[in-house]
Coordinates of C-alpha atoms and ligand atoms in Angstrom, one line a residue:
M2 CA 0.0 -0.1 0.0
G3 CA 1.3 3.4 -0.8
M4 CA 2.1 6.1 1.9
G5 CA 0.1 8.9 0.3
S6 CA 2.3 11.8 0.2
A7 CA 5.3 10.7 2.1
S8 CA 8.0 13.3 3.4
I9 CA 11.5 13.0 3.0
V10 CA 14.5 14.8 4.7
V11 CA 17.6 15.0 2.6
L12 CA 21.0 15.4 3.9
A13 CA 23.8 16.6 1.7
S14 CA 27.3 18.0 2.0
G15 CA 28.2 18.8 -1.4
E16 CA 26.8 19.8 -5.0
G17 CA 23.5 18.4 -4.4
T18 CA 22.8 17.0 -7.8
N19 CA 21.2 14.0 -6.4
L20 CA 19.0 16.3 -4.4
Q21 CA 18.1 18.1 -7.6
A22 CA 17.4 14.9 -9.2
I23 CA 14.8 14.2 -6.4
M24 CA 13.3 17.7 -6.7
D25 CA 13.1 17.6 -10.4
A26 CA 11.3 14.3 -10.4
I27 CA 8.7 15.5 -7.8
A28 CA 8.2 18.6 -9.9
R29 CA 7.6 16.4 -13.0
G30 CA 5.1 14.4 -11.1
E31 CA 7.2 11.2 -11.3
L32 CA 7.8 10.9 -7.6
D33 CA 5.0 11.1 -4.9
C34 CA 6.5 12.7 -2.0
T35 CA 7.6 16.0 -0.7
V36 CA 11.1 17.2 0.6
S37 CA 10.2 18.7 3.9
L38 CA 13.8 19.7 5.0
V39 CA 17.4 19.8 3.6
V40 CA 20.3 19.9 6.0
S41 CA 24.0 20.4 5.4
D42 CA 27.0 20.5 7.6
V43 CA 28.7 22.6 5.0
R44 CA 27.7 26.1 5.0
D45 CA 28.3 26.9 1.3
A46 CA 27.1 23.6 0.0
R47 CA 25.4 24.0 -3.5
A48 CA 22.9 21.6 -2.1
L49 CA 21.3 24.4 0.4
E50 CA 21.3 26.7 -2.5
R51 CA 19.4 24.4 -4.7
A52 CA 16.9 23.6 -1.8
R53 CA 16.2 27.4 -1.2
N54 CA 15.9 28.1 -4.9
S55 CA 13.0 25.4 -4.7
G56 CA 11.4 26.9 -1.7
I57 CA 12.4 24.0 0.6
T58 CA 13.6 24.9 4.1
A59 CA 17.3 24.5 4.1
V60 CA 19.4 24.3 7.2
H61 CA 23.2 24.6 7.7
F62 CA 23.9 22.4 10.6
P63 CA 27.7 22.3 11.4
R64 CA 29.5 19.9 13.6
E65 CA 31.4 22.7 15.4
K66 CA 32.9 21.7 18.7
R67 CA 30.3 18.8 19.2
T68 CA 31.3 15.1 19.5
Q69 CA 30.0 12.8 16.8
D70 CA 27.3 11.6 19.2
E71 CA 26.4 15.0 20.2
Y72 CA 26.1 16.2 16.7
S73 CA 24.3 13.3 15.6
D74 CA 21.8 13.7 18.7
A75 CA 21.2 17.3 17.8
L76 CA 20.6 16.3 14.0
R77 CA 18.0 13.7 15.1
D78 CA 16.1 16.2 17.1
L79 CA 16.1 18.8 14.2
I80 CA 14.9 16.2 11.8
M81 CA 12.2 14.9 14.5
S82 CA 10.7 18.5 14.3
Y83 CA 9.9 18.0 10.5
P84 CA 7.8 15.4 8.7
H85 CA 10.2 12.8 8.1
D86 CA 8.9 9.4 6.7
F87 CA 12.3 8.8 5.2
I88 CA 16.0 10.3 5.4
V89 CA 18.0 10.4 2.3
L90 CA 21.7 10.6 2.6
A91 CA 22.8 12.2 -0.7
G92 CA 26.5 12.8 -0.5
F93 CA 26.3 13.4 3.3
L94 CA 29.9 13.1 4.7
K95 CA 29.5 12.7 8.3
I96 CA 29.1 9.3 9.7
L97 CA 26.2 9.3 12.0
S98 CA 26.2 7.5 15.4
G99 CA 24.3 4.5 16.3
S100 CA 21.7 6.2 18.5
F101 CA 20.7 8.4 15.2
I102 CA 20.4 5.3 13.1
R103 CA 18.4 3.5 15.6
A104 CA 15.9 6.5 15.9
F105 CA 14.9 6.0 12.2
P106 CA 14.9 2.0 11.9
N107 CA 14.9 1.1 8.2
R108 CA 13.9 4.9 7.4
I109 CA 17.4 6.1 6.4
I110 CA 18.8 5.3 2.9
N111 CA 22.3 6.3 1.3
I112 CA 23.6 6.4 -2.1
H113 CA 27.1 5.1 -2.8
P114 CA 29.0 5.4 -6.1
S115 CA 30.1 1.6 -6.3
L116 CA 28.6 -1.8 -6.4
L117 CA 28.5 -2.6 -2.7
P118 CA 29.5 -4.5 -0.9
C119 CA 32.7 -3.6 -2.8
F120 CA 34.6 -0.5 -2.4
G121 CA 32.5 0.8 0.6
G122 CA 32.9 1.4 4.4
K123 CA 34.8 3.9 6.3
G124 CA 37.2 6.1 4.3
F125 CA 35.6 4.9 0.8
Y126 CA 33.9 8.2 -0.4
G127 CA 34.2 10.5 -3.2
E128 CA 37.3 10.1 -5.5
K129 CA 39.0 7.4 -3.3
V130 CA 36.1 4.9 -4.1
H131 CA 36.7 5.4 -8.1
K132 CA 40.6 5.3 -7.6
S133 CA 40.4 2.0 -5.7
V134 CA 38.1 0.6 -8.3
I135 CA 40.4 1.5 -11.3
E136 CA 43.4 0.1 -9.3
S137 CA 41.8 -3.0 -8.7
G138 CA 41.3 -3.8 -12.4
A139 CA 37.5 -4.1 -12.2
R140 CA 35.8 -3.7 -15.4
I141 CA 32.3 -2.9 -14.0
S142 CA 31.5 -0.3 -11.2
G143 CA 28.2 1.4 -10.5
C144 CA 26.1 2.6 -7.8
T145 CA 24.1 1.3 -4.9
V146 CA 21.1 2.5 -2.9
H147 CA 20.9 0.8 0.6
F148 CA 19.4 1.0 3.8
V149 CA 21.6 2.6 6.5
T150 CA 22.6 0.5 9.4
E151 CA 25.4 0.7 11.8
D152 CA 27.6 -1.3 9.6
V153 CA 28.9 1.4 7.3
D154 CA 27.7 0.8 3.7
L155 CA 26.6 -2.7 4.6
G156 CA 22.8 -2.3 5.2
P157 CA 20.2 -3.9 2.9
I158 CA 20.6 -3.1 -0.8
I159 CA 17.5 -1.6 -2.3
D160 CA 18.8 -1.3 -6.0
Q161 CA 22.0 -0.9 -7.9
E162 CA 23.0 -0.1 -11.6
S163 CA 26.2 -0.9 -13.3
V164 CA 28.4 1.2 -15.3
P165 CA 31.5 -0.1 -17.4
V166 CA 35.0 1.0 -16.5
L167 CA 36.7 1.8 -19.6
D168 CA 40.6 1.4 -20.4
R169 CA 42.5 4.4 -19.2
D170 CA 39.7 5.9 -17.1
T171 CA 40.8 8.5 -14.4
P172 CA 38.8 8.6 -11.2
E173 CA 37.0 11.8 -12.6
Q174 CA 35.9 10.1 -15.8
L175 CA 34.6 7.1 -14.0
A176 CA 32.7 9.5 -11.4
M177 CA 31.4 11.3 -14.2
R178 CA 29.9 8.4 -15.9
I179 CA 28.4 7.1 -12.4
H180 CA 26.9 10.4 -11.5
P181 CA 23.8 10.6 -13.8
V182 CA 23.2 7.0 -13.3
E183 CA 22.9 7.7 -9.6
H184 CA 20.3 10.2 -10.4
Q185 CA 18.0 7.8 -12.0
L186 CA 18.8 5.0 -9.4
L187 CA 18.1 7.2 -6.5
V188 CA 14.7 8.4 -7.7
R189 CA 13.7 5.1 -8.6
S190 CA 14.8 3.7 -5.0
I191 CA 12.7 6.6 -3.4
R192 CA 9.6 5.7 -5.6
L193 CA 10.0 2.1 -4.3
L194 CA 10.0 3.3 -0.6
V195 CA 7.1 5.7 -0.9
S196 CA 5.2 2.9 -2.6
G197 CA 5.5 0.8 0.4
R198 CA 5.7 -2.2 -1.9
Y199 CA 8.7 -3.9 -0.4
E200 CA 9.7 -6.0 2.4
I201 CA 13.1 -6.4 4.2
I202 CA 14.2 -9.9 4.7
G203 CA 17.4 -10.2 6.3
K204 CA 19.8 -8.2 4.0
R205 CA 17.6 -8.6 1.1
V206 CA 14.9 -5.8 0.1
V207 CA 12.2 -7.8 -1.8
R208 CA 9.6 -6.4 -3.9
T209 CA 5.9 -7.1 -2.9
Ligands
LIG309 C1 27.6 11.0 -5.0 O1 28.6 10.4 -5.9 C2 27.2 10.1 -4.0 O2 27.1 8.6 -4.4 C3 28.2 10.4 -2.8 O3 28.3 11.6 -2.9 C4 28.1 12.3 -4.2 C5 27.0 13.3 -4.0 O4 26.8 14.0 -5.3 N1 27.6 9.6 -1.8 P1 25.9 15.2 -5.3 O5 26.1 16.2 -4.3 O6 24.5 14.7 -5.1 O7 26.1 15.8 -6.8

């Protein structure tokens, strides 16, 4: 059964092209949800500007002198004060504490620019992911949308898409080939979530 109009909160640290893809899909009527809040730990993140340009509440929420736990708890409280059926990590670079993750069980998703469970986990972000893929000799990479659990990048996989690694690819070239595929994958994954037509069985997300 669908959730009617679900509300999502998006956390982003950077460019926010994945956020833009979500907002564009909603505007085109291809995604039945609303973005209730966008949060960034980075003051000048393009993601905040993109949200504001679309009339969405955008909050700069810096870590400052707080510990990781204090930051996560404060962020949890902020999110709790907005409608939040799902929380989407779209290039959010802070690792969130266990208590944050447990506050939203099976409600937080992340997009990662590799075919998990390969090339994921702590330290695997941005260019480092693509550099490692190329150095490994892998001929296929891609992107993954998964539920966030306390094991970094190892929660149940919602969907994946593959992208070829070409001869003489640089990390930048591979990243540029994966990025537009991420946009489609993320929108498709959120569509599944808001439809409610899935079940999590162990580490598997099964369509119902
Ligand atoms: C994406 O590559 C995503 O997979 C990673 O961070 C990047 C965010 O890109 N987690 P953007 O800010 O949405 O353009």
